[in-house]
Every structure is written in structure tokens, then in C-alpha cells.
PDB file of N, CA, C and O in Angstrom:
ATOM      1  N   UNK A   1       1.347  -0.943   0.375  1.00  0.00           N
ATOM      2  CA  UNK A   1       0.168  -0.404   0.366  1.00  0.00           C
ATOM      3  C   UNK A   1       0.705   1.916  -0.177  1.00  0.00           C
ATOM      4  O   UNK A   1       1.662   1.174   0.688  1.00  0.00           O
ATOM      5  N   UNK A   2       0.536   2.355  -0.730  1.00  0.00           N
ATOM      6  CA  UNK A   2       1.464   3.266  -0.961  1.00  0.00           C
ATOM      7  C   UNK A   2       0.727   4.505   0.105  1.00  0.00           C
ATOM      8  O   UNK A   2      -0.914   4.117   0.938  1.00  0.00           O
ATOM      9  N   UNK A   3       1.200   5.576   0.820  1.00  0.00           N
ATOM     10  CA  UNK A   3       0.885   6.638   1.750  1.00  0.00           C
ATOM     11  C   UNK A   3       0.321   7.629   0.969  1.00  0.00           C
ATOM     12  O   UNK A   3       0.039   8.034   0.457  1.00  0.00           O
ATOM     13  N   UNK A   4      -1.109   7.467   1.474  1.00  0.00           N
ATOM     14  CA  UNK A   4      -2.510   8.596   0.408  1.00  0.00           C
ATOM     15  C   UNK A   4      -1.485   9.643   1.309  1.00  0.00           C
ATOM     16  O   UNK A   4      -2.290  10.852  -0.873  1.00  0.00           O
ATOM     17  N   UNK A   5      -1.219  10.767   2.186  1.00  0.00           N
ATOM     18  CA  UNK A   5       0.498  11.950   2.210  1.00  0.00           C
ATOM     19  C   UNK A   5       1.024  11.489   1.032  1.00  0.00           C
ATOM     20  O   UNK A   5       1.250  12.543  -0.185  1.00  0.00           O
ATOM     21  N   UNK A   6       1.506  11.232   0.656  1.00  0.00           N
ATOM     22  CA  UNK A   6       2.237  11.527  -0.626  1.00  0.00           C
ATOM     23  C   UNK A   6       2.100  10.800  -1.446  1.00  0.00           C
ATOM     24  O   UNK A   6       2.678  11.722  -2.632  1.00  0.00           O
ATOM     25  N   UNK A   7       1.122  10.238  -1.548  1.00  0.00           N
ATOM     26  CA  UNK A   7       0.331  10.049  -3.989  1.00  0.00           C
ATOM     27  C   UNK A   7       0.011  11.830  -3.291  1.00  0.00           C
ATOM     28  O   UNK A   7       0.015  11.559  -5.231  1.00  0.00           O
ATOM     29  N   UNK A   8      -1.020  11.960  -2.182  1.00  0.00           N
ATOM     30  CA  UNK A   8      -1.318  13.345  -2.879  1.00  0.00           C
ATOM     31  C   UNK A   8      -0.436  14.357  -3.012  1.00  0.00           C
ATOM     32  O   UNK A   8      -0.278  15.007  -4.051  1.00  0.00           O
ATOM     33  N   UNK A   9       0.923  14.767  -2.099  1.00  0.00           N
ATOM     34  CA  UNK A   9       1.546  15.198  -2.791  1.00  0.00           C
ATOM     35  C   UNK A   9       2.930  15.465  -3.865  1.00  0.00           C
ATOM     36  O   UNK A   9       3.093  15.584  -4.849  1.00  0.00           O
ATOM     37  N   UNK A  10       2.951  14.136  -4.743  1.00  0.00           N
ATOM     38  CA  UNK A  10       3.128  13.242  -6.023  1.00  0.00           C
ATOM     39  C   UNK A  10       2.359  14.496  -7.275  1.00  0.00           C
ATOM     40  O   UNK A  10       2.621  14.890  -7.854  1.00  0.00           O
ATOM     41  N   UNK A  11       1.060  14.215  -6.407  1.00  0.00           N
ATOM     42  CA  UNK A  11       0.189  14.793  -7.647  1.00  0.00           C
ATOM     43  C   UNK A  11       0.218  16.027  -7.855  1.00  0.00           C
ATOM     44  O   UNK A  11       0.353  16.981  -8.346  1.00  0.00           O
ATOM     45  N   UNK A  12       0.439  16.577  -7.103  1.00  0.00           N
ATOM     46  CA  UNK A  12       0.539  18.273  -7.036  1.00  0.00           C
ATOM     47  C   UNK A  12       1.386  18.685  -7.303  1.00  0.00           C
ATOM     48  O   UNK A  12       1.787  19.958  -7.336  1.00  0.00           O
ATOM     49  N   UNK A  13       2.697  17.672  -6.330  1.00  0.00           N
ATOM     50  CA  UNK A  13       4.173  18.296  -7.456  1.00  0.00           C
ATOM     51  C   UNK A  13       4.231  18.089  -9.470  1.00  0.00           C
ATOM     52  O   UNK A  13       4.775  19.380  -9.832  1.00  0.00           O
ATOM     53  N   UNK A  14       3.443  17.061  -9.276  1.00  0.00           N
ATOM     54  CA  UNK A  14       3.108  16.782 -10.963  1.00  0.00           C
ATOM     55  C   UNK A  14       2.422  18.014 -11.984  1.00  0.00           C
ATOM     56  O   UNK A  14       2.704  18.709 -12.829  1.00  0.00           O
ATOM     57  N   UNK A  15       1.241  18.710 -11.122  1.00  0.00           N
ATOM     58  CA  UNK A  15       0.284  19.693 -11.835  1.00  0.00           C
ATOM     59  C   UNK A  15       0.900  21.156 -11.509  1.00  0.00           C
ATOM     60  O   UNK A  15       1.468  21.402 -12.675  1.00  0.00           O
ATOM     61  N   UNK A  16       1.982  21.104 -10.728  1.00  0.00           N
ATOM     62  CA  UNK A  16       2.085  22.897 -10.671  1.00  0.00           C
ATOM     63  C   UNK A  16       3.618  22.189 -11.142  1.00  0.00           C
ATOM     64  O   UNK A  16       4.229  23.248 -12.591  1.00  0.00           O
ATOM     65  N   UNK A  17       4.353  21.247 -11.806  1.00  0.00           N
ATOM     66  CA  UNK A  17       5.365  21.771 -13.210  1.00  0.00           C
ATOM     67  C   UNK A  17       4.031  21.084 -14.736  1.00  0.00           C
ATOM     68  O   UNK A  17       5.024  21.886 -14.826  1.00  0.00           O
ATOM     69  N   UNK A  18       3.866  20.932 -14.221  1.00  0.00           N
ATOM     70  CA  UNK A  18       3.137  20.764 -15.583  1.00  0.00           C
ATOM     71  C   UNK A  18       2.560  22.046 -16.146  1.00  0.00           C
ATOM     72  O   UNK A  18       3.113  22.946 -17.051  1.00  0.00           O
ATOM     73  N   UNK A  19       2.055  23.241 -14.758  1.00  0.00           N
ATOM     74  CA  UNK A  19       1.712  24.461 -14.834  1.00  0.00           C
ATOM     75  C   UNK A  19       2.364  25.369 -15.355  1.00  0.00           C
ATOM     76  O   UNK A  19       2.768  25.877 -15.808  1.00  0.00           O
ATOM     77  N   UNK A  20       3.903  25.020 -14.879  1.00  0.00           N
ATOM     78  CA  UNK A  20       4.586  25.877 -15.165  1.00  0.00           C
ATOM     79  C   UNK A  20       4.983  26.045 -16.742  1.00  0.00           C
ATOM     80  O   UNK A  20       5.387  27.151 -16.926  1.00  0.00           O
ATOM     81  N   UNK A  21       5.580  24.345 -16.762  1.00  0.00           N
ATOM     82  CA  UNK A  21       5.510  24.728 -17.877  1.00  0.00           C
ATOM     83  C   UNK A  21       5.315  25.055 -19.027  1.00  0.00           C
ATOM     84  O   UNK A  21       5.746  25.840 -20.397  1.00  0.00           O
ATOM     85  N   UNK A  22       3.847  24.646 -19.518  1.00  0.00           N
ATOM     86  CA  UNK A  22       2.517  25.071 -20.077  1.00  0.00           C
ATOM     87  C   UNK A  22       3.045  26.596 -19.756  1.00  0.00           C
ATOM     88  O   UNK A  22       2.055  27.316 -21.094  1.00  0.00           O
ATOM     89  N   UNK A  23       2.779  26.990 -18.753  1.00  0.00           N
ATOM     90  CA  UNK A  23       2.712  28.686 -19.119  1.00  0.00           C
ATOM     91  C   UNK A  23       3.660  28.981 -19.877  1.00  0.00           C
ATOM     92  O   UNK A  23       3.121  30.461 -20.329  1.00  0.00           O
ATOM     93  N   UNK A  24       4.888  28.900 -18.900  1.00  0.00           N
ATOM     94  CA  UNK A  24       6.103  29.522 -19.843  1.00  0.00           C
ATOM     95  C   UNK A  24       6.129  29.214 -21.083  1.00  0.00           C
ATOM     96  O   UNK A  24       6.272  29.870 -22.712  1.00  0.00           O
ATOM     97  N   UNK A  25       5.366  27.532 -21.160  1.00  0.00           N
ATOM     98  CA  UNK A  25       4.940  27.291 -22.923  1.00  0.00           C
ATOM     99  C   UNK A  25       3.692  28.799 -23.901  1.00  0.00           C
ATOM    100  O   UNK A  25       4.068  28.902 -25.209  1.00  0.00           O
ATOM    101  N   UNK A  26       3.082  28.758 -23.181  1.00  0.00           N
ATOM    102  CA  UNK A  26       2.371  29.314 -24.083  1.00  0.00           C
ATOM    103  C   UNK A  26       2.615  30.771 -24.153  1.00  0.00           C
ATOM    104  O   UNK A  26       2.521  31.128 -24.626  1.00  0.00           O
ATOM    105  N   UNK A  27       3.332  30.584 -23.200  1.00  0.00           N
ATOM    106  CA  UNK A  27       3.645  32.447 -23.125  1.00  0.00           C
ATOM    107  C   UNK A  27       4.848  32.871 -24.609  1.00  0.00           C
ATOM    108  O   UNK A  27       4.343  33.819 -24.639  1.00  0.00           O
ATOM    109  N   UNK A  28       5.450  32.462 -24.212  1.00  0.00           N
ATOM    110  CA  UNK A  28       6.461  31.641 -25.755  1.00  0.00           C
ATOM    111  C   UNK A  28       5.578  31.511 -26.757  1.00  0.00           C
ATOM    112  O   UNK A  28       5.940  32.262 -27.996  1.00  0.00           O
ATOM    113  N   UNK A  29       4.865  31.871 -27.082  1.00  0.00           N
ATOM    114  CA  UNK A  29       4.314  30.835 -28.391  1.00  0.00           C
ATOM    115  C   UNK A  29       3.636  31.764 -29.337  1.00  0.00           C
ATOM    116  O   UNK A  29       4.381  31.325 -30.654  1.00  0.00           O
ATOM    117  N   UNK A  30       3.598  32.911 -29.118  1.00  0.00           N
ATOM    118  CA  UNK A  30       3.105  33.481 -29.976  1.00  0.00           C
ATOM    119  C   UNK A  30       4.920  34.379 -31.038  1.00  0.00           C
ATOM    120  O   UNK A  30       3.962  34.454 -32.111  1.00  0.00           O
ATOM    121  N   UNK A  31       5.372  35.048 -30.168  1.00  0.00           N
ATOM    122  CA  UNK A  31       6.219  35.064 -30.610  1.00  0.00           C
ATOM    123  C   UNK A  31       6.659  34.234 -31.561  1.00  0.00           C
ATOM    124  O   UNK A  31       7.560  34.763 -32.794  1.00  0.00           O
ATOM    125  N   UNK A  32       6.625  32.735 -30.989  1.00  0.00           N
ATOM    126  CA  UNK A  32       7.432  32.282 -31.914  1.00  0.00           C
ATOM    127  C   UNK A  32       6.906  31.507 -33.305  1.00  0.00           C
ATOM    128  O   UNK A  32       7.539  31.868 -34.372  1.00  0.00           O
ATOM    129  N   UNK A  33       5.772  31.410 -33.208  1.00  0.00           N
ATOM    130  CA  UNK A  33       4.716  31.603 -34.302  1.00  0.00           C
ATOM    131  C   UNK A  33       5.612  32.663 -35.321  1.00  0.00           C
ATOM    132  O   UNK A  33       5.323  32.575 -36.069  1.00  0.00           O
ATOM    133  N   UNK A  34       5.421  34.759 -34.563  1.00  0.00           N
ATOM    134  CA  UNK A  34       5.722  35.213 -36.077  1.00  0.00           C
ATOM    135  C   UNK A  34       6.824  34.951 -36.066  1.00  0.00           C
ATOM    136  O   UNK A  34       6.996  35.682 -37.509  1.00  0.00           O
ATOM    137  N   UNK A  35       7.969  34.688 -35.790  1.00  0.00           N
ATOM    138  CA  UNK A  35       9.224  34.405 -36.027  1.00  0.00           C
ATOM    139  C   UNK A  35       9.002  33.349 -37.766  1.00  0.00           C
ATOM    140  O   UNK A  35       9.534  33.611 -38.257  1.00  0.00           O
ATOM    141  N   UNK A  36       8.272  31.895 -36.961  1.00  0.00           N
ATOM    142  CA  UNK A  36       8.502  31.402 -37.814  1.00  0.00           C
ATOM    143  C   UNK A  36       7.636  31.277 -38.794  1.00  0.00           C
ATOM    144  O   UNK A  36       7.651  31.303 -40.190  1.00  0.00           O
ATOM    145  N   UNK A  37       6.848  32.494 -39.011  1.00  0.00           N
ATOM    146  CA  UNK A  37       5.944  32.356 -39.745  1.00  0.00           C
ATOM    147  C   UNK A  37       6.198  34.226 -40.777  1.00  0.00           C
ATOM    148  O   UNK A  37       6.049  33.776 -41.951  1.00  0.00           O
ATOM    149  N   UNK A  38       7.745  34.245 -40.742  1.00  0.00           N
ATOM    150  CA  UNK A  38       8.681  34.829 -41.410  1.00  0.00           C
ATOM    151  C   UNK A  38       8.951  34.060 -42.619  1.00  0.00           C
ATOM    152  O   UNK A  38       9.225  34.134 -43.460  1.00  0.00           O
ATOM    153  N   UNK A  39       9.278  32.631 -42.304  1.00  0.00           N
ATOM    154  CA  UNK A  39       9.944  31.976 -43.152  1.00  0.00           C
ATOM    155  C   UNK A  39       8.099  31.504 -43.852  1.00  0.00           C
ATOM    156  O   UNK A  39       9.133  30.880 -45.300  1.00  0.00           O
ATOM    157  N   UNK A  40       6.855  31.129 -43.314  1.00  0.00           N
ATOM    158  CA  UNK A  40       6.521  30.315 -43.805  1.00  0.00           C
ATOM    159  C   UNK A  40       5.286  29.645 -42.889  1.00  0.00           C
ATOM    160  O   UNK A  40       5.519  30.253 -41.498  1.00  0.00           O
ATOM    161  N   UNK A  41       4.126  29.935 -44.015  1.00  0.00           N
ATOM    162  CA  UNK A  41       2.281  30.181 -42.435  1.00  0.00           C
ATOM    163  C   UNK A  41       2.639  29.017 -42.261  1.00  0.00           C
ATOM    164  O   UNK A  41       1.844  28.766 -40.942  1.00  0.00           O
ATOM    165  N   UNK A  42       2.214  28.362 -43.150  1.00  0.00           N
ATOM    166  CA  UNK A  42       2.253  26.729 -42.470  1.00  0.00           C
ATOM    167  C   UNK A  42       3.076  26.297 -41.403  1.00  0.00           C
ATOM    168  O   UNK A  42       3.405  24.877 -40.712  1.00  0.00           O
ATOM    169  N   UNK A  43       4.681  26.698 -41.559  1.00  0.00           N
ATOM    170  CA  UNK A  43       5.989  26.599 -40.583  1.00  0.00           C
ATOM    171  C   UNK A  43       4.853  27.362 -38.608  1.00  0.00           C
ATOM    172  O   UNK A  43       5.294  26.380 -38.310  1.00  0.00           O
ATOM    173  N   UNK A  44       4.265  28.193 -39.000  1.00  0.00           N
ATOM    174  CA  UNK A  44       3.935  28.543 -37.902  1.00  0.00           C
ATOM    175  C   UNK A  44       3.042  28.166 -36.942  1.00  0.00           C
ATOM    176  O   UNK A  44       2.364  27.371 -36.200  1.00  0.00           O
ATOM    177  N   UNK A  45       2.073  27.527 -38.067  1.00  0.00           N
ATOM    178  CA  UNK A  45       0.571  27.543 -38.043  1.00  0.00           C
ATOM    179  C   UNK A  45       0.943  25.600 -37.419  1.00  0.00           C
ATOM    180  O   UNK A  45       0.306  24.857 -35.868  1.00  0.00           O
ATOM    181  N   UNK A  46       1.757  24.900 -37.813  1.00  0.00           N
ATOM    182  CA  UNK A  46       1.855  23.448 -37.547  1.00  0.00           C
ATOM    183  C   UNK A  46       2.453  23.635 -36.516  1.00  0.00           C
ATOM    184  O   UNK A  46       2.313  22.245 -35.500  1.00  0.00           O
ATOM    185  N   UNK A  47       3.170  24.431 -35.868  1.00  0.00           N
ATOM    186  CA  UNK A  47       4.323  24.692 -34.591  1.00  0.00           C
ATOM    187  C   UNK A  47       3.403  25.274 -33.617  1.00  0.00           C
ATOM    188  O   UNK A  47       2.944  24.636 -32.553  1.00  0.00           O
ATOM    189  N   UNK A  48       2.002  25.743 -33.961  1.00  0.00           N
ATOM    190  CA  UNK A  48       0.880  26.215 -33.032  1.00  0.00           C
ATOM    191  C   UNK A  48       0.640  25.044 -32.719  1.00  0.00           C
ATOM    192  O   UNK A  48       0.300  24.513 -31.582  1.00  0.00           O
ATOM    193  N   UNK A  49      -0.649  24.457 -33.758  1.00  0.00           N
ATOM    194  CA  UNK A  49      -0.966  22.673 -33.018  1.00  0.00           C
ATOM    195  C   UNK A  49      -0.110  22.234 -32.434  1.00  0.00           C
ATOM    196  O   UNK A  49      -0.856  21.335 -32.083  1.00  0.00           O
ATOM    197  N   UNK A  50       1.028  22.313 -32.918  1.00  0.00           N
ATOM    198  CA  UNK A  50       1.933  20.544 -32.402  1.00  0.00           C
ATOM    199  C   UNK A  50       2.174  21.411 -30.406  1.00  0.00           C
ATOM    200  O   UNK A  50       2.086  20.198 -29.922  1.00  0.00           O
ATOM    201  N   UNK A  51       2.137  22.191 -30.660  1.00  0.00           N
ATOM    202  CA  UNK A  51       2.017  22.789 -29.204  1.00  0.00           C
ATOM    203  C   UNK A  51       1.296  22.316 -28.515  1.00  0.00           C
ATOM    204  O   UNK A  51       0.745  22.323 -27.165  1.00  0.00           O
ATOM    205  N   UNK A  52      -0.060  23.247 -28.724  1.00  0.00           N
ATOM    206  CA  UNK A  52      -1.964  23.033 -27.720  1.00  0.00           C
ATOM    207  C   UNK A  52      -1.590  21.030 -28.003  1.00  0.00           C
ATOM    208  O   UNK A  52      -2.113  20.437 -27.113  1.00  0.00           O
ATOM    209  N   UNK A  53      -1.552  20.433 -29.853  1.00  0.00           N
ATOM    210  CA  UNK A  53      -2.072  18.550 -28.960  1.00  0.00           C
ATOM    211  C   UNK A  53      -0.733  17.891 -27.791  1.00  0.00           C
ATOM    212  O   UNK A  53      -1.011  17.506 -26.980  1.00  0.00           O
ATOM    213  N   UNK A  54       0.453  18.828 -27.647  1.00  0.00           N
ATOM    214  CA  UNK A  54       1.174  18.335 -26.739  1.00  0.00           C
ATOM    215  C   UNK A  54       1.000  19.057 -25.459  1.00  0.00           C
ATOM    216  O   UNK A  54       1.372  17.938 -23.937  1.00  0.00           O
ATOM    217  N   UNK A  55       0.290  19.462 -24.966  1.00  0.00           N
ATOM    218  CA  UNK A  55      -0.403  20.390 -23.735  1.00  0.00           C
ATOM    219  C   UNK A  55      -1.274  18.989 -23.149  1.00  0.00           C
ATOM    220  O   UNK A  55      -1.458  18.228 -22.158  1.00  0.00           O
ATOM    221  N   UNK A  56      -2.170  18.592 -24.400  1.00  0.00           N
ATOM    222  CA  UNK A  56      -2.917  17.301 -24.172  1.00  0.00           C
ATOM    223  C   UNK A  56      -2.604  16.268 -24.198  1.00  0.00           C
ATOM    224  O   UNK A  56      -2.991  14.936 -23.478  1.00  0.00           O
ATOM    225  N   UNK A  57      -1.547  16.262 -24.673  1.00  0.00           N
ATOM    226  CA  UNK A  57      -0.915  14.354 -25.237  1.00  0.00           C
ATOM    227  C   UNK A  57      -0.368  14.531 -23.479  1.00  0.00           C
ATOM    228  O   UNK A  57       0.120  13.066 -22.719  1.00  0.00           O
ATOM    229  N   UNK A  58       0.883  15.327 -22.677  1.00  0.00           N
ATOM    230  CA  UNK A  58       0.953  15.053 -21.328  1.00  0.00           C
ATOM    231  C   UNK A  58      -0.305  14.689 -20.546  1.00  0.00           C
ATOM    232  O   UNK A  58      -0.107  13.679 -19.502  1.00  0.00           O
ATOM    233  N   UNK A  59      -1.753  15.528 -20.289  1.00  0.00           N
ATOM    234  CA  UNK A  59      -2.817  14.573 -20.033  1.00  0.00           C
ATOM    235  C   UNK A  59      -3.124  13.069 -20.008  1.00  0.00           C
ATOM    236  O   UNK A  59      -3.355  12.266 -19.263  1.00  0.00           O
ATOM    237  N   UNK A  60      -3.359  13.395 -21.494  1.00  0.00           N
ATOM    238  CA  UNK A  60      -3.527  11.912 -21.636  1.00  0.00           C
ATOM    239  C   UNK A  60      -2.492  10.284 -21.246  1.00  0.00           C
ATOM    240  O   UNK A  60      -2.562   9.072 -20.647  1.00  0.00           O
ATOM    241  N   UNK A  61      -1.286  11.319 -20.912  1.00  0.00           N
ATOM    242  CA  UNK A  61      -0.579  10.089 -20.655  1.00  0.00           C
ATOM    243  C   UNK A  61      -0.170  10.216 -18.996  1.00  0.00           C
ATOM    244  O   UNK A  61       0.002   9.142 -18.541  1.00  0.00           O
ATOM    245  N   UNK A  62      -0.464  11.357 -18.537  1.00  0.00           N
ATOM    246  CA  UNK A  62      -0.428  11.096 -17.273  1.00  0.00           C
ATOM    247  C   UNK A  62      -1.901  10.201 -16.896  1.00  0.00           C
ATOM    248  O   UNK A  62      -1.979   9.105 -15.612  1.00  0.00           O
ATOM    249  N   UNK A  63      -2.545  10.649 -17.757  1.00  0.00           N
ATOM    250  CA  UNK A  63      -4.103   9.525 -17.404  1.00  0.00           C
ATOM    251  C   UNK A  63      -3.430   7.749 -16.852  1.00  0.00           C
ATOM    252  O   UNK A  63      -4.410   7.560 -16.399  1.00  0.00           O
ATOM    253  N   UNK A  64      -3.158   7.759 -18.643  1.00  0.00           N
ATOM    254  CA  UNK A  64      -2.277   6.132 -18.483  1.00  0.00           C
ATOM    255  C   UNK A  64      -2.005   5.696 -17.554  1.00  0.00           C
ATOM    256  O   UNK A  64      -2.178   4.502 -17.200  1.00  0.00           O
ATOM    257  N   UNK A  65      -0.385   6.474 -16.952  1.00  0.00           N
ATOM    258  CA  UNK A  65      -0.387   6.088 -16.130  1.00  0.00           C
ATOM    259  C   UNK A  65      -0.778   5.720 -14.790  1.00  0.00           C
ATOM    260  O   UNK A  65      -0.123   4.754 -13.952  1.00  0.00           O
ATOM    261  N   UNK A  66      -1.734   6.829 -14.614  1.00  0.00           N
ATOM    262  CA  UNK A  66      -2.211   6.278 -13.293  1.00  0.00           C
ATOM    263  C   UNK A  66      -3.567   5.757 -13.221  1.00  0.00           C
ATOM    264  O   UNK A  66      -3.397   5.093 -12.293  1.00  0.00           O
ATOM    265  N   UNK A  67      -4.451   5.509 -14.091  1.00  0.00           N
ATOM    266  CA  UNK A  67      -4.912   4.333 -14.791  1.00  0.00           C
ATOM    267  C   UNK A  67      -3.606   2.136 -14.409  1.00  0.00           C
ATOM    268  O   UNK A  67      -4.539   1.773 -14.089  1.00  0.00           O
ATOM    269  N   UNK A  68      -2.789   3.236 -14.934  1.00  0.00           N
ATOM    270  CA  UNK A  68      -1.892   1.666 -14.694  1.00  0.00           C
ATOM    271  C   UNK A  68      -1.322   2.291 -13.696  1.00  0.00           C
ATOM    272  O   UNK A  68      -1.651  -0.457 -12.897  1.00  0.00           O
ATOM    273  N   UNK A  69      -1.591   1.980 -12.806  1.00  0.00           N
ATOM    274  CA  UNK A  69      -1.270   2.180 -11.678  1.00  0.00           C
ATOM    275  C   UNK A  69      -2.536   1.561 -10.664  1.00  0.00           C
ATOM    276  O   UNK A  69      -2.358   1.273  -9.269  1.00  0.00           O
ATOM    277  N   UNK A  70      -3.805   1.369 -11.071  1.00  0.00           N
ATOM    278  CA  UNK A  70      -4.419   1.551  -9.959  1.00  0.00           C
ATOM    279  C   UNK A  70      -4.502  -0.567 -10.094  1.00  0.00           C
ATOM    280  O   UNK A  70      -5.774  -1.040  -9.378  1.00  0.00           O
ATOM    281  N   UNK A  71      -4.552  -0.849 -11.537  1.00  0.00           N
ATOM    282  CA  UNK A  71      -4.305  -2.742 -11.629  1.00  0.00           C
ATOM    283  C   UNK A  71      -3.455  -2.930 -10.638  1.00  0.00           C
ATOM    284  O   UNK A  71      -3.489  -3.254  -9.890  1.00  0.00           O
TER     285      UNK A  71
END
């Protein structure tokens, strides 16, 4: 059995790290898209789409990891 307090602390730390990284990336994203857009509008659009998909991918991976631990 795992300690309930340890699980809660681990989840809070993971959420904090994800929030900080996502905030930094989303803060810088418009500047990067504009810079990439000077080379190609498709490149800027592709980068924006990939960043947003990566955001949801991280949560999907975390959910899979948590489900696997419950079995």
C-alpha cells in the first residue's frame, strides 16, 4: 500500500510542474509563431498546432500512467 499523503504530494508536484511548463510555453508561443511565420505561414501554424496537441498529450499520458498503477 502506498501512503495517501505521498500520493497527494506527488500529484500536486506533477500538476505544478505541468502548469509552470505550460505557462512558459504558452507565454512564448505567439512570438515563436510570428518568427516562424516570417519563413512560412504553414510552419507557424504547424508549430502552434503541435504545441496545443502536446499540452493535451501530457495529460493523456498522465491519465494512462495513473490507470496502470490502479490495476
